[in-house]
PDB file of C-alpha atoms and ligand atoms in Angstrom:
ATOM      1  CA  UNK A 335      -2.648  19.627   5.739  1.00 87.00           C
ATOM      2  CA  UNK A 336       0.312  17.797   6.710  1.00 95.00           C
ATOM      3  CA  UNK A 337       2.463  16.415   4.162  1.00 97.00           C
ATOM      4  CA  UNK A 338       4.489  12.865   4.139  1.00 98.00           C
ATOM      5  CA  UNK A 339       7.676  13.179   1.271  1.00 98.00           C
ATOM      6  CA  UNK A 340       8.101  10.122  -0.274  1.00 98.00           C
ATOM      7  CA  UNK A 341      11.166  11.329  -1.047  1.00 98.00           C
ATOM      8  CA  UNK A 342      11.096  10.066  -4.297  1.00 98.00           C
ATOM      9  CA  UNK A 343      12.514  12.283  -6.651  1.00 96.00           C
ATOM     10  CA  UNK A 344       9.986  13.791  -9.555  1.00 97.00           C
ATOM     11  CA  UNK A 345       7.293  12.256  -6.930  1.00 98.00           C
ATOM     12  CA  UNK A 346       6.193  14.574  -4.193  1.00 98.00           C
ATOM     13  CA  UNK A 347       6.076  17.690  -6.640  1.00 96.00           C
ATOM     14  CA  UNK A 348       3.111  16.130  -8.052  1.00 96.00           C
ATOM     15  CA  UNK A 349       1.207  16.063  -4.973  1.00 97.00           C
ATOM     16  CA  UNK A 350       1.612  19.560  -3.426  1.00 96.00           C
ATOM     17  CA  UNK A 351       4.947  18.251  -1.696  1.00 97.00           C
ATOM     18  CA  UNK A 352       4.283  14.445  -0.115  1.00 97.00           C
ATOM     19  CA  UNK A 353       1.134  12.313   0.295  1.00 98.00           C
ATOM     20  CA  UNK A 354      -1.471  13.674   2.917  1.00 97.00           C
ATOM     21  CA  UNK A 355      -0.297  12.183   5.965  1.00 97.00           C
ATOM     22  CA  UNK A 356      -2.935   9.641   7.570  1.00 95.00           C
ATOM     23  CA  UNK A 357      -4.541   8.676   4.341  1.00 95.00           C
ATOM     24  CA  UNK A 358      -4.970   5.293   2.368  1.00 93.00           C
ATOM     25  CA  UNK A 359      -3.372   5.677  -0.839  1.00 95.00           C
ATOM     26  CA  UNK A 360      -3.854   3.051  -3.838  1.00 92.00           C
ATOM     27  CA  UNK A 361      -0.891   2.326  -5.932  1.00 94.00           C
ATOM     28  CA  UNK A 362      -1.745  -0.177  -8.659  1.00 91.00           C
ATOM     29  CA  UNK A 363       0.041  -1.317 -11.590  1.00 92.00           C
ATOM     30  CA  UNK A 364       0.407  -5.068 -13.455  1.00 90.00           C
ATOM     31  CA  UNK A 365       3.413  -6.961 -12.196  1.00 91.00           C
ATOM     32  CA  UNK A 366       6.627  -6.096 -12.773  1.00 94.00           C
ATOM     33  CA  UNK A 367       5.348  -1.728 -12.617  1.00 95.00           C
ATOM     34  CA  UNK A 368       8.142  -1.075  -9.844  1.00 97.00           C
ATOM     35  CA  UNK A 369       5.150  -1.245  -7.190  1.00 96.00           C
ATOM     36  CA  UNK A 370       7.010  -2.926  -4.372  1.00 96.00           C
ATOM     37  CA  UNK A 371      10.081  -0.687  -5.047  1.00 97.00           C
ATOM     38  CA  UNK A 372       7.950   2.711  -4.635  1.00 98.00           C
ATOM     39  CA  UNK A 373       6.364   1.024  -1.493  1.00 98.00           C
ATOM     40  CA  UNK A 374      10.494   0.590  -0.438  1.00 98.00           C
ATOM     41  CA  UNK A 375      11.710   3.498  -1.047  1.00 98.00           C
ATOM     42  CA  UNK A 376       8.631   5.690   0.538  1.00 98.00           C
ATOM     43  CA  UNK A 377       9.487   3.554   3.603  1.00 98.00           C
ATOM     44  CA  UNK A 378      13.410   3.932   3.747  1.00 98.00           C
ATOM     45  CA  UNK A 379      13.286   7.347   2.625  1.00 98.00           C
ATOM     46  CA  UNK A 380      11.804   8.043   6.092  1.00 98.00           C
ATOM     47  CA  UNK A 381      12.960   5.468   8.164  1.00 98.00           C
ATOM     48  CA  UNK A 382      16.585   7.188   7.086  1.00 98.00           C
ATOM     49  CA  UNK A 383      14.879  10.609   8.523  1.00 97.00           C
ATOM     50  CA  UNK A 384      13.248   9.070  11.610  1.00 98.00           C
ATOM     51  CA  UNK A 385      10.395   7.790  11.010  1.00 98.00           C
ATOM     52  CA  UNK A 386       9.002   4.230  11.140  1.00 98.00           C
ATOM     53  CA  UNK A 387       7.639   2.297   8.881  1.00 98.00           C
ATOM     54  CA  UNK A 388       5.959  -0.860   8.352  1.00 98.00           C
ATOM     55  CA  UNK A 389       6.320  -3.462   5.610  1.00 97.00           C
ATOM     56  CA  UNK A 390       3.349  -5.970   5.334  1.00 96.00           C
ATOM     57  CA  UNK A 391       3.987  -8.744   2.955  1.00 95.00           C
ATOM     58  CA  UNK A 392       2.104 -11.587   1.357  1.00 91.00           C
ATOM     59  CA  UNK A 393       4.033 -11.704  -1.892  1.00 80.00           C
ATOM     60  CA  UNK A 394       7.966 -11.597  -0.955  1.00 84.00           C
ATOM     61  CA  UNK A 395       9.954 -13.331   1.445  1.00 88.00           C
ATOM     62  CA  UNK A 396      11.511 -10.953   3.912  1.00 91.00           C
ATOM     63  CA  UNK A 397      15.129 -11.876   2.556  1.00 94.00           C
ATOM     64  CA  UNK A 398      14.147 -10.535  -1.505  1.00 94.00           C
ATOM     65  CA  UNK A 399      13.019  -7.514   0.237  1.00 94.00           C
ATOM     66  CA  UNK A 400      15.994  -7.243   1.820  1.00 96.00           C
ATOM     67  CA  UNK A 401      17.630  -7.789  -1.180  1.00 96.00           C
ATOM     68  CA  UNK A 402      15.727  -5.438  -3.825  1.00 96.00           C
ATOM     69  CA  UNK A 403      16.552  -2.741  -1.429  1.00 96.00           C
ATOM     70  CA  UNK A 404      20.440  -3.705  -1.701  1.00 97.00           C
ATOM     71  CA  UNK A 405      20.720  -3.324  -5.586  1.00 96.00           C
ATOM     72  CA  UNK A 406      19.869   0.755  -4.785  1.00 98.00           C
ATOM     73  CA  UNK A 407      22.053   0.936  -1.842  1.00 97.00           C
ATOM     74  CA  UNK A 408      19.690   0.663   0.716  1.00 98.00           C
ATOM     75  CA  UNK A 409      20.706  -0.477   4.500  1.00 97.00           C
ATOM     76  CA  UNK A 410      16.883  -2.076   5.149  1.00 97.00           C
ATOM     77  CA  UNK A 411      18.694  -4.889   7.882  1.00 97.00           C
ATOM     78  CA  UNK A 412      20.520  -1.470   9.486  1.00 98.00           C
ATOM     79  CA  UNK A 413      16.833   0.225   9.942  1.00 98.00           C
ATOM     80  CA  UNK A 414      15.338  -2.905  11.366  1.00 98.00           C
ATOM     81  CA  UNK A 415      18.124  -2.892  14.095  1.00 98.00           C
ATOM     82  CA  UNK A 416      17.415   0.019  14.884  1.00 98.00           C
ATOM     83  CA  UNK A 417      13.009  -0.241  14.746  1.00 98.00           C
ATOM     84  CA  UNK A 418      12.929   2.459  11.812  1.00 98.00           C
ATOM     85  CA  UNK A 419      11.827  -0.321   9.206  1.00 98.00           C
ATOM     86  CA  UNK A 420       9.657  -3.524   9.981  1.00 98.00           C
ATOM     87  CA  UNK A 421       8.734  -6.312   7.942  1.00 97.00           C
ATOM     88  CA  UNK A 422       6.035  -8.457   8.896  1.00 95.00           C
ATOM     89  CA  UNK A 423       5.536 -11.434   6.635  1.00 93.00           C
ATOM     90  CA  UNK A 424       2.198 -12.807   6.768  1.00 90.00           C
ATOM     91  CA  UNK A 425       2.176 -16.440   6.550  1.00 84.00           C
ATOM     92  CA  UNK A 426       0.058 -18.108   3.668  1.00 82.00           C
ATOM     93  CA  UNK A 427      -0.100 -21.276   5.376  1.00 80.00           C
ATOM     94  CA  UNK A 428      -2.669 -21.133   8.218  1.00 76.00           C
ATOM     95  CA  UNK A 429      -6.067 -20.563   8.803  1.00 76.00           C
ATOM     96  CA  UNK A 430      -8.359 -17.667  10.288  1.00 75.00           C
ATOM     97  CA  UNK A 431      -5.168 -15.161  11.493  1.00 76.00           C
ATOM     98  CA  UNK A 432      -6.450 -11.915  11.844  1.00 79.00           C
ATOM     99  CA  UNK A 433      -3.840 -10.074  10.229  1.00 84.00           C
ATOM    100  CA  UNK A 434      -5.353  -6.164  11.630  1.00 85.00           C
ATOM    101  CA  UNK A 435      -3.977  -7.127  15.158  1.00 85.00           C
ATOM    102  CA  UNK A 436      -1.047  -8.154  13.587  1.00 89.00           C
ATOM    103  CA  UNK A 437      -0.257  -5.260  11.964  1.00 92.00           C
ATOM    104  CA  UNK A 438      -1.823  -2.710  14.559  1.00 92.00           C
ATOM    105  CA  UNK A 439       0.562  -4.322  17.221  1.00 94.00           C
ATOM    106  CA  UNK A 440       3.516  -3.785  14.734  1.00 96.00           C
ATOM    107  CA  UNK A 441       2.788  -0.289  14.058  1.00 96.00           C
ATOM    108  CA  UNK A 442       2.449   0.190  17.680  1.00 96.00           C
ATOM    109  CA  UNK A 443       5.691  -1.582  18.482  1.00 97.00           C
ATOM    110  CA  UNK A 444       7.642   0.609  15.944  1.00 98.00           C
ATOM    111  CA  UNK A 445       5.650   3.667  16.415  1.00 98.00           C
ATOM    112  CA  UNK A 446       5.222   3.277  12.981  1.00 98.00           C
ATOM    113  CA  UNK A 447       4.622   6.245  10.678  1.00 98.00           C
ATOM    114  CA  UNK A 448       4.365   4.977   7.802  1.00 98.00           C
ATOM    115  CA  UNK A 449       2.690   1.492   6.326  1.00 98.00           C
ATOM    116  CA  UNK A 450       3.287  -0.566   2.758  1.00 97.00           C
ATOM    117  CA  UNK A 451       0.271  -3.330   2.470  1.00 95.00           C
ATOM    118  CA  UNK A 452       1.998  -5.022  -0.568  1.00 95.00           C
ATOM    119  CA  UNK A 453      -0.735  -6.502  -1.733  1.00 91.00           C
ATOM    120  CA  UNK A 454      -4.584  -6.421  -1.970  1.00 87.00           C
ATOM    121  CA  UNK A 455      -4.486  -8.265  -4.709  1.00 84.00           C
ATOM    122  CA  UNK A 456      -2.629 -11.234  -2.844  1.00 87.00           C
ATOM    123  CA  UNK A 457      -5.132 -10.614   0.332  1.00 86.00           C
ATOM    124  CA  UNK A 458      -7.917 -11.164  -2.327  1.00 80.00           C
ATOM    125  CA  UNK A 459      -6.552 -14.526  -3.523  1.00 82.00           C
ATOM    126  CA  UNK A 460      -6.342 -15.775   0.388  1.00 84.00           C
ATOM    127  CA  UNK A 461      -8.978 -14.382   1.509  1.00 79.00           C
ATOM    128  CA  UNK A 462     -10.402 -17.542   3.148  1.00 79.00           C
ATOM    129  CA  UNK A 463      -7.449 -18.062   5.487  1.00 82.00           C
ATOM    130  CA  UNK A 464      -7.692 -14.632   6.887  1.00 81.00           C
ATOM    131  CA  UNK A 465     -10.180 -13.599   9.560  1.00 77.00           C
ATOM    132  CA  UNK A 466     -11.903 -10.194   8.803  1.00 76.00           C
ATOM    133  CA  UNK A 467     -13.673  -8.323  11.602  1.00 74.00           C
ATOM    134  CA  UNK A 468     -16.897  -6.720  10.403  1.00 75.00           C
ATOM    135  CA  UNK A 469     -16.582  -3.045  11.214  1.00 67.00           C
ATOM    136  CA  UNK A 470     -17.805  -2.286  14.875  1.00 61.00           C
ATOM    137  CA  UNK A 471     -18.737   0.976  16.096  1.00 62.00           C
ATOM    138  CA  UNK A 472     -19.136   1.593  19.871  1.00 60.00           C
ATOM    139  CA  UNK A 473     -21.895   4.166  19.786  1.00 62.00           C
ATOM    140  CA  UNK A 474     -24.113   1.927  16.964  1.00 60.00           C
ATOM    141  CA  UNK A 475     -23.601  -1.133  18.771  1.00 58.00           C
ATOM    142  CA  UNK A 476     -25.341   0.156  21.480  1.00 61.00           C
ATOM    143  CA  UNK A 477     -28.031   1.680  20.207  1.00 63.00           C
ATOM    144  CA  UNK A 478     -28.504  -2.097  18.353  1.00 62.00           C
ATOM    145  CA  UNK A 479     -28.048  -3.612  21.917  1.00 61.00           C
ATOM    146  CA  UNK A 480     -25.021  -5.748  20.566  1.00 57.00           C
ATOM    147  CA  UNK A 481     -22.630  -4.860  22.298  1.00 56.00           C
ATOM    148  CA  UNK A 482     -21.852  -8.092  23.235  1.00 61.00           C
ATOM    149  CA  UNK A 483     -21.526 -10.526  19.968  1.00 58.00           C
ATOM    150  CA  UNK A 484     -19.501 -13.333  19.781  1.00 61.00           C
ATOM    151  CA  UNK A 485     -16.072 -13.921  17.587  1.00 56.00           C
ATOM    152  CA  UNK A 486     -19.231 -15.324  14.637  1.00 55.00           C
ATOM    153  CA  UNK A 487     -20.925 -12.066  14.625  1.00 61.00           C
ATOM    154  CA  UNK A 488     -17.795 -10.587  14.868  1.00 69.00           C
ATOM    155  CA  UNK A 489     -16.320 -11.922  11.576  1.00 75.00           C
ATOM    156  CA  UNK A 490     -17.534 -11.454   8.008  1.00 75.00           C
ATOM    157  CA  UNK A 491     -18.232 -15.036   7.303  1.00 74.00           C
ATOM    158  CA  UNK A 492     -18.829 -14.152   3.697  1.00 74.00           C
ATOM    159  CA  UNK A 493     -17.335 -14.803   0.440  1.00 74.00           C
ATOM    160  CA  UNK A 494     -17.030 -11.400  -1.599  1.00 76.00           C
ATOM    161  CA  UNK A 495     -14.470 -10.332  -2.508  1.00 74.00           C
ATOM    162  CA  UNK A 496     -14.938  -6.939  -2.384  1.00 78.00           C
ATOM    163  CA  UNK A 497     -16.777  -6.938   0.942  1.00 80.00           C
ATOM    164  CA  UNK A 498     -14.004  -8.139   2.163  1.00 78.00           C
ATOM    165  CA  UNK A 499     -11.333  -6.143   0.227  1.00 78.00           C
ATOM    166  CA  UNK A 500     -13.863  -2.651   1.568  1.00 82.00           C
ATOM    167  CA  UNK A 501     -13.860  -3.984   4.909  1.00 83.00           C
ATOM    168  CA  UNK A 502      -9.888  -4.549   4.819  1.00 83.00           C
ATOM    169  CA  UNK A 503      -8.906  -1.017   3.858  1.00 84.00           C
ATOM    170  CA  UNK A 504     -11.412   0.104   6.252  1.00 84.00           C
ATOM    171  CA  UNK A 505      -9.836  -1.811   9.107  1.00 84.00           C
ATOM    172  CA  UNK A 506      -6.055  -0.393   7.666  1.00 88.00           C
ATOM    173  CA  UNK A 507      -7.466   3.361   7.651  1.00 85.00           C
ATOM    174  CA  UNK A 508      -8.171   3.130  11.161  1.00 84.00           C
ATOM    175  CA  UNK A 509      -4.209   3.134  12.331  1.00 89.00           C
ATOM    176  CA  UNK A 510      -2.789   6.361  12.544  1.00 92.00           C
ATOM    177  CA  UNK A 511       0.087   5.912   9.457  1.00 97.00           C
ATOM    178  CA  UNK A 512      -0.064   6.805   6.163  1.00 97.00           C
ATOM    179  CA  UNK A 513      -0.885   3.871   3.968  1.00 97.00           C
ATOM    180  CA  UNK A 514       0.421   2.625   0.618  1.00 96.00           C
ATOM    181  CA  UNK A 515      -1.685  -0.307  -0.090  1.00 94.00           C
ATOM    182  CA  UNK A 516      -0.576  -2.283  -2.785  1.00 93.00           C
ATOM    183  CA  UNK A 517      -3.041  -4.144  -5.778  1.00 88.00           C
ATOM    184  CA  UNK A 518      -3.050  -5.095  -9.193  1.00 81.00           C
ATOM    185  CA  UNK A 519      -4.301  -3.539 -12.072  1.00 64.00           C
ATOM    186  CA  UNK A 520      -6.447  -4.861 -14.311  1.00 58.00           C
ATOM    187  CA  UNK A 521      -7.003  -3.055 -17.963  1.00 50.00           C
ATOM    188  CA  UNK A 522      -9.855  -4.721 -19.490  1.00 52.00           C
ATOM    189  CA  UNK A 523     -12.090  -3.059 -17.574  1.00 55.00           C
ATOM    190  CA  UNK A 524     -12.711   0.339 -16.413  1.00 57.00           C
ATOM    191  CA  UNK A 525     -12.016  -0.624 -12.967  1.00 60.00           C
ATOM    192  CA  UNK A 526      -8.798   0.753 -11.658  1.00 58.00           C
ATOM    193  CA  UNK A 527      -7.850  -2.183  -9.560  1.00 62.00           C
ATOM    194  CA  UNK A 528      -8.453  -6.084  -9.812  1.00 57.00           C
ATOM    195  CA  UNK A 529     -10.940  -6.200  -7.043  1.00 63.00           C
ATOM    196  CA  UNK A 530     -13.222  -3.169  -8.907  1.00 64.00           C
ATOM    197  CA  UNK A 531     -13.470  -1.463  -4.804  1.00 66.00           C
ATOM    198  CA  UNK A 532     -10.372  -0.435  -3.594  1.00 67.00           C
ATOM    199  CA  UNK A 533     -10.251   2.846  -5.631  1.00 68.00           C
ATOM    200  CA  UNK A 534     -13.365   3.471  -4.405  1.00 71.00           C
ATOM    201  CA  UNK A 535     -12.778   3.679  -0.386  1.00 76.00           C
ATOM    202  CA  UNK A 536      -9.289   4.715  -0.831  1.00 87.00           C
ATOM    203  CA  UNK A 537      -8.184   8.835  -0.249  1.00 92.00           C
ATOM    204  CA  UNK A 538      -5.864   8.518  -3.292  1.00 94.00           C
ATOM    205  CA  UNK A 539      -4.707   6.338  -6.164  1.00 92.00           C
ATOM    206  CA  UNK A 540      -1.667   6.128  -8.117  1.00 95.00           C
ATOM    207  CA  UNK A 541      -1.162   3.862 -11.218  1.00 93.00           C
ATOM    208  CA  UNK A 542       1.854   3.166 -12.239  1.00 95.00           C
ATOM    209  CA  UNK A 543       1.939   1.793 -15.783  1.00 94.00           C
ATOM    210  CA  UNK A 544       4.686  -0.460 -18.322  1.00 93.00           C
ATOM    211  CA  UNK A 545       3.352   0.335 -22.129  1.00 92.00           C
ATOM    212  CA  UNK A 546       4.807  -0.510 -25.467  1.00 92.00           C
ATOM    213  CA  UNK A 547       5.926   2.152 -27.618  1.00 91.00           C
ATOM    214  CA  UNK A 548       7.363   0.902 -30.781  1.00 93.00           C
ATOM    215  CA  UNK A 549       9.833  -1.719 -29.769  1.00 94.00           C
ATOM    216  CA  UNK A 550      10.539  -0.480 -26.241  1.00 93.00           C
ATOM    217  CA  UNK A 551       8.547  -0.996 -22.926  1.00 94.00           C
ATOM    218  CA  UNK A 552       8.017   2.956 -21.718  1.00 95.00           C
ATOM    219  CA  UNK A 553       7.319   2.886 -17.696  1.00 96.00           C
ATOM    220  CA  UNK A 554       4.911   5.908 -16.526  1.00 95.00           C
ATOM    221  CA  UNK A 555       2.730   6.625 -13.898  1.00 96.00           C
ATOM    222  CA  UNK A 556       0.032   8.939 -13.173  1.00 95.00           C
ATOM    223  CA  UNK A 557      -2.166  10.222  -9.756  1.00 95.00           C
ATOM    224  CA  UNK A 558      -5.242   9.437 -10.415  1.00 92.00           C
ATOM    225  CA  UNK A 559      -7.100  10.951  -7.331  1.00 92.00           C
ATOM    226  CA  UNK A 560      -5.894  12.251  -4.614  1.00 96.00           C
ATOM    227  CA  UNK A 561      -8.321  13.998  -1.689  1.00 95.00           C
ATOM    228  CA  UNK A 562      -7.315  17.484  -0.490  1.00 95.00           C
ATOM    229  CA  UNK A 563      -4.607  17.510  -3.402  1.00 96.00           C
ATOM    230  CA  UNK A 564      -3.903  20.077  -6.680  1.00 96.00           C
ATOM    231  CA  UNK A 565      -2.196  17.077  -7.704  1.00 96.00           C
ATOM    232  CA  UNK A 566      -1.138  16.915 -11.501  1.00 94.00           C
ATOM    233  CA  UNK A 567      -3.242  15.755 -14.266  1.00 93.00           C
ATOM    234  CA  UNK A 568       0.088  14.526 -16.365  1.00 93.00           C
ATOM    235  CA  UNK A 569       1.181  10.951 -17.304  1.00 93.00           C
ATOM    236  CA  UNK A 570       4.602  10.974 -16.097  1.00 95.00           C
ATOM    237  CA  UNK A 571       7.489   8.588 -17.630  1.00 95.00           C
ATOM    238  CA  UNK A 572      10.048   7.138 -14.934  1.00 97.00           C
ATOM    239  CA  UNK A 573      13.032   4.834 -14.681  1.00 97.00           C
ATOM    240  CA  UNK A 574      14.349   2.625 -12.175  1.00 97.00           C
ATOM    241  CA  UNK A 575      18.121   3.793 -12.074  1.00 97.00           C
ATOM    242  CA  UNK A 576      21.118   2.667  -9.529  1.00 97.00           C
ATOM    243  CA  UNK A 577      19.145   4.950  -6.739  1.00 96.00           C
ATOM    244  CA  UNK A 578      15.739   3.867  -7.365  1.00 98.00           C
ATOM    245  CA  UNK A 579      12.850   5.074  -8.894  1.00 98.00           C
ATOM    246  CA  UNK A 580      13.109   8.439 -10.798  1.00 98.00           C
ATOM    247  CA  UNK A 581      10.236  10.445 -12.036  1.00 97.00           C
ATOM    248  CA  UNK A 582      10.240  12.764 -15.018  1.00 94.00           C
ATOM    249  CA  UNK A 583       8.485  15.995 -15.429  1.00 90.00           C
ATOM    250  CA  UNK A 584       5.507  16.102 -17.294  1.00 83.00           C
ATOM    251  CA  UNK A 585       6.738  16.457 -21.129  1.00 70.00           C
ATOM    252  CA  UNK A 586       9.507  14.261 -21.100  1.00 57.00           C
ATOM    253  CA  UNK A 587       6.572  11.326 -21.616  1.00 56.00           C
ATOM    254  CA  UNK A 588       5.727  12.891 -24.983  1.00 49.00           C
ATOM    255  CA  UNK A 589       9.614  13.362 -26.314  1.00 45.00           C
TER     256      UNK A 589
HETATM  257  N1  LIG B1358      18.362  -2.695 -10.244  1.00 53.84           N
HETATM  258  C1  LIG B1358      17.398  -2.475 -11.110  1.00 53.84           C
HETATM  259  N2  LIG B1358      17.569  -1.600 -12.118  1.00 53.84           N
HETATM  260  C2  LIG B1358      16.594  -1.377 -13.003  1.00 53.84           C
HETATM  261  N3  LIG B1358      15.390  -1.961 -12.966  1.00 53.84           N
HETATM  262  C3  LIG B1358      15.154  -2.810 -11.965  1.00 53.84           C
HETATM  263  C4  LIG B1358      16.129  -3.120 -10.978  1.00 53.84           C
HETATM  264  N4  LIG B1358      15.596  -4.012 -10.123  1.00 53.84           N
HETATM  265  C5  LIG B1358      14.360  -4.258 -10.549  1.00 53.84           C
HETATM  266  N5  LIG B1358      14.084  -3.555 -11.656  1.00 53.84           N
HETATM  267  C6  LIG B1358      12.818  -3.565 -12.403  1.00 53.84           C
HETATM  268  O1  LIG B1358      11.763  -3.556 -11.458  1.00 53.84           O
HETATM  269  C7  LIG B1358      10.885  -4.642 -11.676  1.00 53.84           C
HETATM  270  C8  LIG B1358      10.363  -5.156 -10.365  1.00 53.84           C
HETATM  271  O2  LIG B1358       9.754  -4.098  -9.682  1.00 53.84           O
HETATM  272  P1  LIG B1358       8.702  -4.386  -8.517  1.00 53.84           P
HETATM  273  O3  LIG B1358       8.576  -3.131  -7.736  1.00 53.84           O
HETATM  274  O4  LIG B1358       9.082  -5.590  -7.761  1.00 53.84           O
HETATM  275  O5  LIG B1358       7.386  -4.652  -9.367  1.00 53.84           O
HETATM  276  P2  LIG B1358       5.898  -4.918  -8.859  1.00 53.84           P
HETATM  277  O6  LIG B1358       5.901  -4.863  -7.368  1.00 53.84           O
HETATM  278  O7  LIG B1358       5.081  -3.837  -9.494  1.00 53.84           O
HETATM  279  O8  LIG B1358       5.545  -6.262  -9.410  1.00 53.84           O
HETATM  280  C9  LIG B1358      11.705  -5.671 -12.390  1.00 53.84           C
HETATM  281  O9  LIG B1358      10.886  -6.491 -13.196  1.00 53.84           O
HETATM  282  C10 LIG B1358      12.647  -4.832 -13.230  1.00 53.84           C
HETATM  283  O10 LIG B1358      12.039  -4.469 -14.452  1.00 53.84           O
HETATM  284 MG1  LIG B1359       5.483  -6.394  -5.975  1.00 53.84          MG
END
């Protein structure tokens, strides 16, 4: 299985040496985790080796991104220029865009590698402005004579939220790059993310976590599931230093 190196250090270790390349991977935390950096720095890391990758935003203006990247010494406006890194903003201020040809055309542009969805949880909150192809399949459309449906057919025209969340990452695993999709966690429940799917239809999920301990705010994060993967069963503490984010080994959690 081919590996993608996030090339975040303390990271890839923990998953047999880089995410399986081609598959959806969860990362949820509550705001404020250090989400959108790890979506960064997976993308720059290999946009600085060659390979494109993709930024989707809902959340973040493309000029904070921009920004973020700056405080760890990170070029991001010298990898646009040159197609390594792309950020597509997706506007939250019109109706019915269909965000998948957006994004495919991007990735396709770029020859994207790599994708950051950042977030689900945002998607979720719009979903009414977005339009959301039901899944179509060539050979079962025939055999169901329909073949030929119109844009209303086409469309979920629903209102759940995690029909449409499923159908989303469905439509995302369908490009070629490896995916970090982006959500919210929620802790009251036992549900890994806010919209109680994604960790379902997702090939991996990583939760990255900001907990009290005493008087101090420890950050740690932990791989949840990951398909094809030996990946470790440890909570692991991390830091967000001057180069990014930093993962410890295993026992430094418990010191
Ligand atoms: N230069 C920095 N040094 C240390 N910590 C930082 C730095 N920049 C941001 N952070 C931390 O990262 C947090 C933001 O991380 P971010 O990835 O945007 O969170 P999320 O996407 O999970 O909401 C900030 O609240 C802050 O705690
Ligand atoms: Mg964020």
């Amino acid at each position: 299985m081919d590996r993608v190196r996030t090339g975040i250090k303390g990271f890839d270790e923990q998953v047999e040496g880089g995410l399986p390349k081609g598959f959806n991977i969860l990362l949820t935390g509550l705001p404020g985790t250090g989400k959108t950096i790890f979506g960064q720095q997976f993308l720059y890391n290999n946009a600085k080796q060659g390979k494109p990758g993709v930024y989707v935003s809902l959340d973040m203006s493309d000029e904070i991104f921009r920004e973020q990247g700056g405080q760890f010494g990170w070029d991001i406006e010298a990898l646009e220029k040159e197609n390594l890194l792309s950020i597509v903003k997706i506007p939250l201020n019109r109706n019915k865009i269909s965000i998948f040809d957006t994004i495919e055309e991007e990735v396709a542009h770029i020859k994207a590698e790599n994708m950051v969805f950042d977030s689900l949880a945002a998607f979720a909150i719009n979903i009414e402005q977005f339009a959301v192809p039901l899944i179509y399949d060539e050979k079962v459309a025939r055999i169901l004579s329909t073949s030929n449906l119109g844009d209303k057919e086409r469309f979920y025209e629903g209102k759940s939220k995690k029909r449409l969340t499923y159908l989303a990452i469905n439509h995302l695993s369908n490009l070629k790059t490896t995916n970090l999709l982006i959500t919210d966690h929620v802790s009251e429940d036992n549900n890994a993310t806010i919209d109680g799917v994604s960790e379902y239809v997702s090939d991996g999920v990583v939760q990255m976590f900001d907990t009290l301990v005493g008087a101090k705010r420890v950050r740690t994060m932990t791989v949840l599931k990951m398909r094809n993967t030996n990946h470790s069963p440890y909570v692991h503490g991390f830091d967000i230093t001057k180069e990014g984010i930093v993962v410890q080994p295993a026992e430094a959690v418990y010191q």
